Coordinates of N, CA and C in Angstrom, one line a residue:
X1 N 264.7 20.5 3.1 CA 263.6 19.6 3.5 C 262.5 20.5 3.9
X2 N 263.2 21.5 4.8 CA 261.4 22.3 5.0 C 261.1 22.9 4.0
X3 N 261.8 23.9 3.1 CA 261.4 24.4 1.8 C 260.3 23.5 0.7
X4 N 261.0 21.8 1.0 CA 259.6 21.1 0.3 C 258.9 20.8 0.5
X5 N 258.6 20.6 2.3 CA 257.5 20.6 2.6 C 256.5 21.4 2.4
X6 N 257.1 22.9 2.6 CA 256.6 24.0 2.4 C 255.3 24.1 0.9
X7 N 256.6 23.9 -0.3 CA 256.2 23.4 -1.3 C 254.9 22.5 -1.6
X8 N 254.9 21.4 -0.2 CA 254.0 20.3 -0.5 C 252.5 20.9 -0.3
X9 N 253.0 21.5 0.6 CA 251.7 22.1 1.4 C 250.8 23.2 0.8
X10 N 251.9 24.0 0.2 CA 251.3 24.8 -0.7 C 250.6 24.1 -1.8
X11 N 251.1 22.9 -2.4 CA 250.9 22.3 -3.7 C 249.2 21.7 -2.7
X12 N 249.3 21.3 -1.6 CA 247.8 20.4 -1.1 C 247.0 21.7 -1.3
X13 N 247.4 22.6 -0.9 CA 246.4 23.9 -0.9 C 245.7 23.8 -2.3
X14 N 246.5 24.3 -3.2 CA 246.0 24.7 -4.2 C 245.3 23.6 -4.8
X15 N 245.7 22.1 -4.6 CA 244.6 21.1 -5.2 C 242.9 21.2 -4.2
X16 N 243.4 21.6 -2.5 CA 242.0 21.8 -2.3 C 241.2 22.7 -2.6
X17 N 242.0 24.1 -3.4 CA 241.3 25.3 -3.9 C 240.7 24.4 -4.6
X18 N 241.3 24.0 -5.9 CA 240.9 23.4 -7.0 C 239.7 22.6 -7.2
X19 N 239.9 21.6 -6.1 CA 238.8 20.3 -5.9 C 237.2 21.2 -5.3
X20 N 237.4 22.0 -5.1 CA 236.4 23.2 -4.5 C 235.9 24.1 -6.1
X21 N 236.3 24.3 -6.0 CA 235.6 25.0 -7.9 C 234.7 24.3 -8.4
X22 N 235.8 23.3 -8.6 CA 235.2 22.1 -9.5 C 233.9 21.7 -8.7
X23 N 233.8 21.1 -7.6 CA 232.6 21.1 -6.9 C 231.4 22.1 -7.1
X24 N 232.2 23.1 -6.7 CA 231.0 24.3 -7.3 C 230.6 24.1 -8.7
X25 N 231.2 23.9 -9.1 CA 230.9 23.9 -11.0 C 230.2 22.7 -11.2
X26 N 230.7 21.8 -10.5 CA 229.5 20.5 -10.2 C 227.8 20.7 -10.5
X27 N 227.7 21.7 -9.0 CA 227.0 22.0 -8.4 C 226.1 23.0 -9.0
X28 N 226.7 23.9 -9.9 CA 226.0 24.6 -10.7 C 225.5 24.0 -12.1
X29 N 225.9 23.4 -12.9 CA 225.8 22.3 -13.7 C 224.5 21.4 -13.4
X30 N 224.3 20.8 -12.1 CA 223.6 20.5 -11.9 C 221.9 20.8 -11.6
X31 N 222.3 22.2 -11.3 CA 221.3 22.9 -10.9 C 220.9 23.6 -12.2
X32 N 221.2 24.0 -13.0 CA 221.4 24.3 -14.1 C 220.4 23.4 -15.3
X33 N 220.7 21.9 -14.9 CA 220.2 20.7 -15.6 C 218.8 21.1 -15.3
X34 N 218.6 20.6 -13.5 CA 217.0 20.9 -12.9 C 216.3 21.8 -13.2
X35 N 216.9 22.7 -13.5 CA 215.7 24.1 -14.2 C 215.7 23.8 -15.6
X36 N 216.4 23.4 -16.3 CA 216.3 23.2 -17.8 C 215.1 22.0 -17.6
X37 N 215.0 21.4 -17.0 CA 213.8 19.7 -17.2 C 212.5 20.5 -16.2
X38 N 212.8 21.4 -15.7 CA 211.4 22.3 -15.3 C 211.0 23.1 -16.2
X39 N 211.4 23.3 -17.3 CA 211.4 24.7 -18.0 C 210.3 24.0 -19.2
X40 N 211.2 22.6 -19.6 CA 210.9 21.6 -20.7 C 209.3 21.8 -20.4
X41 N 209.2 21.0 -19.0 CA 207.9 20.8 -18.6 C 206.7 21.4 -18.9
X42 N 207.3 22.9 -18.3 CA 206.5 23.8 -18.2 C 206.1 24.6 -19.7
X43 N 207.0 24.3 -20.4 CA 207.1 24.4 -21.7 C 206.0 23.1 -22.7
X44 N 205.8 22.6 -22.4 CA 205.2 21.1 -22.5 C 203.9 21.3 -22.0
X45 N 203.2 22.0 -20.5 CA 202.2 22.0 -20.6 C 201.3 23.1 -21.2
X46 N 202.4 24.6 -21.2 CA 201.9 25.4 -22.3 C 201.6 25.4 -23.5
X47 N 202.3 24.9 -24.0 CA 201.7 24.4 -25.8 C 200.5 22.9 -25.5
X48 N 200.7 22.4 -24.6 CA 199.2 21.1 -24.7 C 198.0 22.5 -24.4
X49 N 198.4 23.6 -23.5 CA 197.0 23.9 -23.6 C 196.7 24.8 -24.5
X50 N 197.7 25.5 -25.4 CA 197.6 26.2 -26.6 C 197.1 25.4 -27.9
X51 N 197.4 24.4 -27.9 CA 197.1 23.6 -28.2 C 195.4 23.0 -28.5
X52 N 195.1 22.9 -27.4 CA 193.3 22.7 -26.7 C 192.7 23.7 -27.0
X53 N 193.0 24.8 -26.9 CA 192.4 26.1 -27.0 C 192.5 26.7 -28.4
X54 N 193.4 26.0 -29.2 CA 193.5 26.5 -30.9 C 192.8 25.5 -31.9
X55 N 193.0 24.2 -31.2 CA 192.0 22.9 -31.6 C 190.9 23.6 -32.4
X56 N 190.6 24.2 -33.2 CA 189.2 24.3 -33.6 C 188.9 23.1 -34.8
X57 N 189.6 22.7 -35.7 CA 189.2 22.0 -36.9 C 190.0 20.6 -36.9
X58 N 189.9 19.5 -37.2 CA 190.7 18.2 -37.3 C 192.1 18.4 -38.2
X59 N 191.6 19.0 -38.8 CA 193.2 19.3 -40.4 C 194.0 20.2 -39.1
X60 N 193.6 21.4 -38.2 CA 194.1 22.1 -38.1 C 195.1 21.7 -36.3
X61 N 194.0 20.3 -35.9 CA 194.6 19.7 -34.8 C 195.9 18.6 -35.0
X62 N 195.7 18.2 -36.4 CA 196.3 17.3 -36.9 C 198.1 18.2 -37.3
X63 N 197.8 19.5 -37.9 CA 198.6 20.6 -38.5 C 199.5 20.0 -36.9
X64 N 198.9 20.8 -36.0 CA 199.5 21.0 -34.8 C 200.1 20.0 -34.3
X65 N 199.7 19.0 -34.3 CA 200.0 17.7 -33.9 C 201.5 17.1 -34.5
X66 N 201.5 17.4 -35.8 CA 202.9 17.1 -36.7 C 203.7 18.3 -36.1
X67 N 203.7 19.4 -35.7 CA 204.0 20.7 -35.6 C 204.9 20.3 -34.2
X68 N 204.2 20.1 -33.4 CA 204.2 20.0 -32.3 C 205.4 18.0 -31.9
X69 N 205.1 17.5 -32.7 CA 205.7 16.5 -32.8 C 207.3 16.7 -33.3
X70 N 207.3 17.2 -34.0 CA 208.6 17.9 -34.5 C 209.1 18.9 -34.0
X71 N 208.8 19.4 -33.0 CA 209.3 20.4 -32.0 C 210.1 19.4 -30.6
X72 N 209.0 18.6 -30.7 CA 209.4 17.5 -29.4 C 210.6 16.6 -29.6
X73 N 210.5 16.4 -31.1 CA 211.5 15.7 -31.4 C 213.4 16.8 -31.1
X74 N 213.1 17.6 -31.9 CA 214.0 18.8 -31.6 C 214.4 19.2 -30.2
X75 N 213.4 19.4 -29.3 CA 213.6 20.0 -28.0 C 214.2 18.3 -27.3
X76 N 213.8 17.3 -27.6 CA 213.8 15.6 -27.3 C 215.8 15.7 -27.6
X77 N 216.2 15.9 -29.2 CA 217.2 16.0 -29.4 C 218.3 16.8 -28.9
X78 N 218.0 18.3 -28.5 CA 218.9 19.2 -27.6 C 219.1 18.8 -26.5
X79 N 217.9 18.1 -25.9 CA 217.9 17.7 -24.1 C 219.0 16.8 -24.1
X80 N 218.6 15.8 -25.3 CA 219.7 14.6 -24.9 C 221.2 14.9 -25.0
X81 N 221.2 16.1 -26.3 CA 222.8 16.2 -26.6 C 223.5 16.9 -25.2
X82 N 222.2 18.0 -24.1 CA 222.9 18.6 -23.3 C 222.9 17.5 -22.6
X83 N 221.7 16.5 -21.9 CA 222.1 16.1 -21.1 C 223.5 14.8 -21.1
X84 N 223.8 14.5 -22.4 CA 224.8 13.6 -22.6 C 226.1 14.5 -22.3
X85 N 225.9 15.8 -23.0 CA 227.4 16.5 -22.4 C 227.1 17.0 -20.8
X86 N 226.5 17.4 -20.0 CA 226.7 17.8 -18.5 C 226.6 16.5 -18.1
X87 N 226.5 15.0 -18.5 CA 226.8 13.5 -18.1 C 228.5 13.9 -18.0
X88 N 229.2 13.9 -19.5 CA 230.3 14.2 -19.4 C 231.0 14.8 -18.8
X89 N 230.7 16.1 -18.2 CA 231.2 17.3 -17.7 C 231.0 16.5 -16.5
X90 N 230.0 16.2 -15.9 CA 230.1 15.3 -14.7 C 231.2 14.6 -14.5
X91 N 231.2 13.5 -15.1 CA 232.5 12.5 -15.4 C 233.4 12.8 -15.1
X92 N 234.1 13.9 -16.4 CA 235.2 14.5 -16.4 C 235.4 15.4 -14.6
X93 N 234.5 16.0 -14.3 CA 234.7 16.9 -13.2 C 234.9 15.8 -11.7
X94 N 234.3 14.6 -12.0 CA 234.6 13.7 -10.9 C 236.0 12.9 -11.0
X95 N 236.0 12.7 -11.9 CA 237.5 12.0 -12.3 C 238.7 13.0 -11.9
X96 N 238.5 14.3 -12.5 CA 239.1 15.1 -11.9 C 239.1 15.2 -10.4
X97 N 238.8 15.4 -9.7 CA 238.4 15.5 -7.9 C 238.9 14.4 -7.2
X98 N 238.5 13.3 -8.2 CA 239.4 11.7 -7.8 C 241.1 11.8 -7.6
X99 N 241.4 12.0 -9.2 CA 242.5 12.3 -9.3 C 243.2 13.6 -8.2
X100 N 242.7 14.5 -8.2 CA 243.1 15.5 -7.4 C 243.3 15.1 -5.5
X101 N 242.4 14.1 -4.9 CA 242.2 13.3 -4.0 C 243.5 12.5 -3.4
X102 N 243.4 11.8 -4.8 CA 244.9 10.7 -4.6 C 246.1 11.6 -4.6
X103 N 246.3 12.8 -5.7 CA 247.1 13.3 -5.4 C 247.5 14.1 -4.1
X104 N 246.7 14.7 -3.3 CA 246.9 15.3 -2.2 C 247.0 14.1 -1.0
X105 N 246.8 13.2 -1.8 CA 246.8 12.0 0.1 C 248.1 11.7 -0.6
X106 N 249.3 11.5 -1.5 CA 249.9 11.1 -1.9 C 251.1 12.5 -0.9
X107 N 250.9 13.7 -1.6 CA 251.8 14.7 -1.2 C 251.4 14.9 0.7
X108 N 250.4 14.2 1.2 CA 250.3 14.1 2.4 C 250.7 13.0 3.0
X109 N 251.4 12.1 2.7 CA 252.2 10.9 2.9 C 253.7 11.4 3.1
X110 N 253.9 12.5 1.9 CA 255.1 12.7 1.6 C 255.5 13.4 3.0
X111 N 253.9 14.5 3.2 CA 254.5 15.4 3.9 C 254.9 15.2 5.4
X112 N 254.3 14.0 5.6 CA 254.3 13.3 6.9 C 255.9 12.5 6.9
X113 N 256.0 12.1 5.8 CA 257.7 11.5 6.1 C 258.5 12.4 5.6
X114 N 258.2 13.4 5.4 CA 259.6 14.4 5.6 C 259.3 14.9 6.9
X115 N 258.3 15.3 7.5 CA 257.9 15.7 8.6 C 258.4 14.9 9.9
X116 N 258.4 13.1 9.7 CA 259.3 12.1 10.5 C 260.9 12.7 10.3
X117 N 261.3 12.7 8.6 CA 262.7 12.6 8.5 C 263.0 13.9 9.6
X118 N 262.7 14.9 9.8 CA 262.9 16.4 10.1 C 262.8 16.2 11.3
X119 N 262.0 15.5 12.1 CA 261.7 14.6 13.8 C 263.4 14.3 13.9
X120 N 263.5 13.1 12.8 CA 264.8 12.3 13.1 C 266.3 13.0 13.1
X121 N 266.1 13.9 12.2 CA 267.1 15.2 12.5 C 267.6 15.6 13.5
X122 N 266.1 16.5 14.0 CA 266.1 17.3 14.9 C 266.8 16.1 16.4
X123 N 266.7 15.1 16.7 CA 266.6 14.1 17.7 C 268.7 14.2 17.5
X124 N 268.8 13.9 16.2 CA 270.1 13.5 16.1 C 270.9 14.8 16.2
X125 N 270.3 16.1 15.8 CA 271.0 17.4 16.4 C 271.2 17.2 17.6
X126 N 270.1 17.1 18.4 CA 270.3 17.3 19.6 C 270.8 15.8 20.5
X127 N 270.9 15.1 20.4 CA 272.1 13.6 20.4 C 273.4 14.6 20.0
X128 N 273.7 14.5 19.1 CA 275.1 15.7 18.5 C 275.4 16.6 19.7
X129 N 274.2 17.7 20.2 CA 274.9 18.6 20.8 C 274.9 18.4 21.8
X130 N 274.5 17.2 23.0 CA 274.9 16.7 24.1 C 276.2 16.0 24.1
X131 N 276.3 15.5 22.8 CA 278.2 14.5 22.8 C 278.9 16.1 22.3
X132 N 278.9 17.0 22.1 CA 279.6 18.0 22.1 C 279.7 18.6 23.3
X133 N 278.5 18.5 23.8 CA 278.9 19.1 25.4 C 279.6 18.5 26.3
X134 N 279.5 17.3 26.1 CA 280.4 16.3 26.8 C 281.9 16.7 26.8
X135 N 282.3 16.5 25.4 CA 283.0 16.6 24.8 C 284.0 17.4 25.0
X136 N 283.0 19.1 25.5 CA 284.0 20.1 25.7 C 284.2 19.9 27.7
X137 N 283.1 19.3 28.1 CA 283.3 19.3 29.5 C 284.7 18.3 29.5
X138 N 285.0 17.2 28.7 CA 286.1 16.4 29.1 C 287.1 16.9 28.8
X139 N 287.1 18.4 27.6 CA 288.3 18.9 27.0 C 288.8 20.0 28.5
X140 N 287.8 20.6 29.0 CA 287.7 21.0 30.1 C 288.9 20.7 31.3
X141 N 288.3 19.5 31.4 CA 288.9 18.3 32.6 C 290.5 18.4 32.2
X142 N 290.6 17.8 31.2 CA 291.4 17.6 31.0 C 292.8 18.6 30.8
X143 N 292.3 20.2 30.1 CA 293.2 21.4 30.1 C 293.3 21.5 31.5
X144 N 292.3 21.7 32.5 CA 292.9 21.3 33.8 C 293.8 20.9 34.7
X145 N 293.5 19.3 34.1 CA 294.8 18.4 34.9 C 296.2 18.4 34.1
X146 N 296.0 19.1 32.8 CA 297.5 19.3 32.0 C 298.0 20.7 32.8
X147 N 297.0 21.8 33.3 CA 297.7 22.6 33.6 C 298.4 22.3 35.2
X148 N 297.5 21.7 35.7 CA 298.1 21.2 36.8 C 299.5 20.4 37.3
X149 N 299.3 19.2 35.9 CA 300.3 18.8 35.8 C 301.9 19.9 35.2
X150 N 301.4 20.4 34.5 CA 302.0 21.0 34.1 C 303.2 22.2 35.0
X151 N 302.2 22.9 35.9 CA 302.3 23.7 37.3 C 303.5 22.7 38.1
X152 N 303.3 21.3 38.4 CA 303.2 20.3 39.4 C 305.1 20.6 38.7
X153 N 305.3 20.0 37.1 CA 307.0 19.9 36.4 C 307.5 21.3 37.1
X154 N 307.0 22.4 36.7 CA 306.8 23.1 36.7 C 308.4 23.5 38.3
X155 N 307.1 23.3 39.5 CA 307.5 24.0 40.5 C 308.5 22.5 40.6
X156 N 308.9 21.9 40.5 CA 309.6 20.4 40.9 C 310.7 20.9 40.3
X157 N 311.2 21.4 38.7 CA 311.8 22.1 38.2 C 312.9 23.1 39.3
X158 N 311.9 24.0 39.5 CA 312.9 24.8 40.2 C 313.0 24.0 41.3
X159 N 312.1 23.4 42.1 CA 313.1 22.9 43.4 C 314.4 22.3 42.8
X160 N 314.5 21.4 42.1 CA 315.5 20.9 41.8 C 317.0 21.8 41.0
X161 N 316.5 22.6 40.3 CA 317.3 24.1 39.7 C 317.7 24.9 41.5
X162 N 317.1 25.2 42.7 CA 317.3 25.9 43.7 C 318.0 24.9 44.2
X163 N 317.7 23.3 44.2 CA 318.8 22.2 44.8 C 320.1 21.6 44.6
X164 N 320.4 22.8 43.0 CA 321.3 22.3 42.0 C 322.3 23.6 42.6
X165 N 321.5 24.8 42.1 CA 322.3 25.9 42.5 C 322.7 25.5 44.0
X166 N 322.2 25.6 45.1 CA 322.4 25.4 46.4 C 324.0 24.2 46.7
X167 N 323.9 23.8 45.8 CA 324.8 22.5 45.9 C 325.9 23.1 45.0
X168 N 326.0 23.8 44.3 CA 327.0 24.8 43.4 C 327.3 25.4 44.0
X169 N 326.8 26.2 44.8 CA 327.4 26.9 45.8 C 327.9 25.8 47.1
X170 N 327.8 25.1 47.6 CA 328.3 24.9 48.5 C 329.8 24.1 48.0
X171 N 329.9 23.5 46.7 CA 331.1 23.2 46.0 C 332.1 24.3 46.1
X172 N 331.6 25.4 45.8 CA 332.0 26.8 45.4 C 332.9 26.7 46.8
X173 N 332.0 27.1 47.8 CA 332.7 27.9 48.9 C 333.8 26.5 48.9
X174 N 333.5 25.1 49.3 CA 334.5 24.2 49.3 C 335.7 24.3 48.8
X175 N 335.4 24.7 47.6 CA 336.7 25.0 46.6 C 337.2 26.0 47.0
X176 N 336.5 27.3 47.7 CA 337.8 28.4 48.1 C 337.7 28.1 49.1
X177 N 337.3 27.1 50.2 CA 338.3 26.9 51.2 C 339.3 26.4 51.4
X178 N 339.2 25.1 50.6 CA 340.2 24.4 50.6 C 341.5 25.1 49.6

């Protein structure tokens, strides 16, 4: 029982390692995102002003303009695909932490009733080794009053053997007197 507690505890550990990474990786991911949609931006107002400043002819604002539309579309298309997959990665990474959650309040339930069961043990050992103390104090008592009694046949024995002999002899001398 303590070995699996042991076990449990170890197993809570390593989901809280876990649930911690994953947060970090959360966390980087995210941050990760924020500079990519600053970058976009800033990417966005560099070419509007390259843009302004190359402007010289209508065919050649026009050039830019399709050029430039088709780039947005592109950079429009990557943003989405990443930001649909770090949505995902999100998801996935929260589901995970969920799951990892339940699981550690689950093996913290456990660990708490083996932790009772091991209380109730411990209570019933020691219940146990007070009726064994008893037990030997009455075995005690009682080698006692057997030896006593015992002592008691014992010396009654001979008186009665010294009152047998004594009386054997007095037959004795009777008989060679008479």
């Amino acid at each position: 029982m303590k070995n699996q507690t042991e076990r449990l505890n170890k197993t809570i550990d390593d989901i809280q390692a876990k649930n911690t990474a994953l947060s970090e990786k959360y966390s980087t991911f995210m941050n990760a995102f924020r500079h990519f949609k600053e970058l976009k931006r800033t990417q966005v107002c560099q070419e509007d002003l390259v843009h302004k400043l190359n402007a010289g002819t209508i065919e050649d604002s026009i050039r830019r303009a399709k050029i430039e539309l088709f780039r947005s579309e592109a950079i429009a298309n990557i943003k989405d695909q990443q930001k649909q997959e770090l949505e995902h990665e999100v998801k996935k990474l929260k589901l995970e932490i969920a799951n990892n959650t339940k699981m550690m309040e689950e093996y913290g339930m456990t660990t708490k009733n083996h932790q009772e069961q091991l209380e109730r043990c411990k209570e019933e050992i020691q219940r146990l080794r007070k009726a064994a103390m008893q037990s030997q104090k009455e075995i005690s008592i009682l080698h006692r009053e057997h030896e006593a009694e015992k002592q008691k046949l014992i010396d009654n024995f001979k008186q009665k053997a010294a009152e047998f002999k004594e009386g054997v002899r007095r037959r004795f001398e009777e008989m060679q007197n008479s």
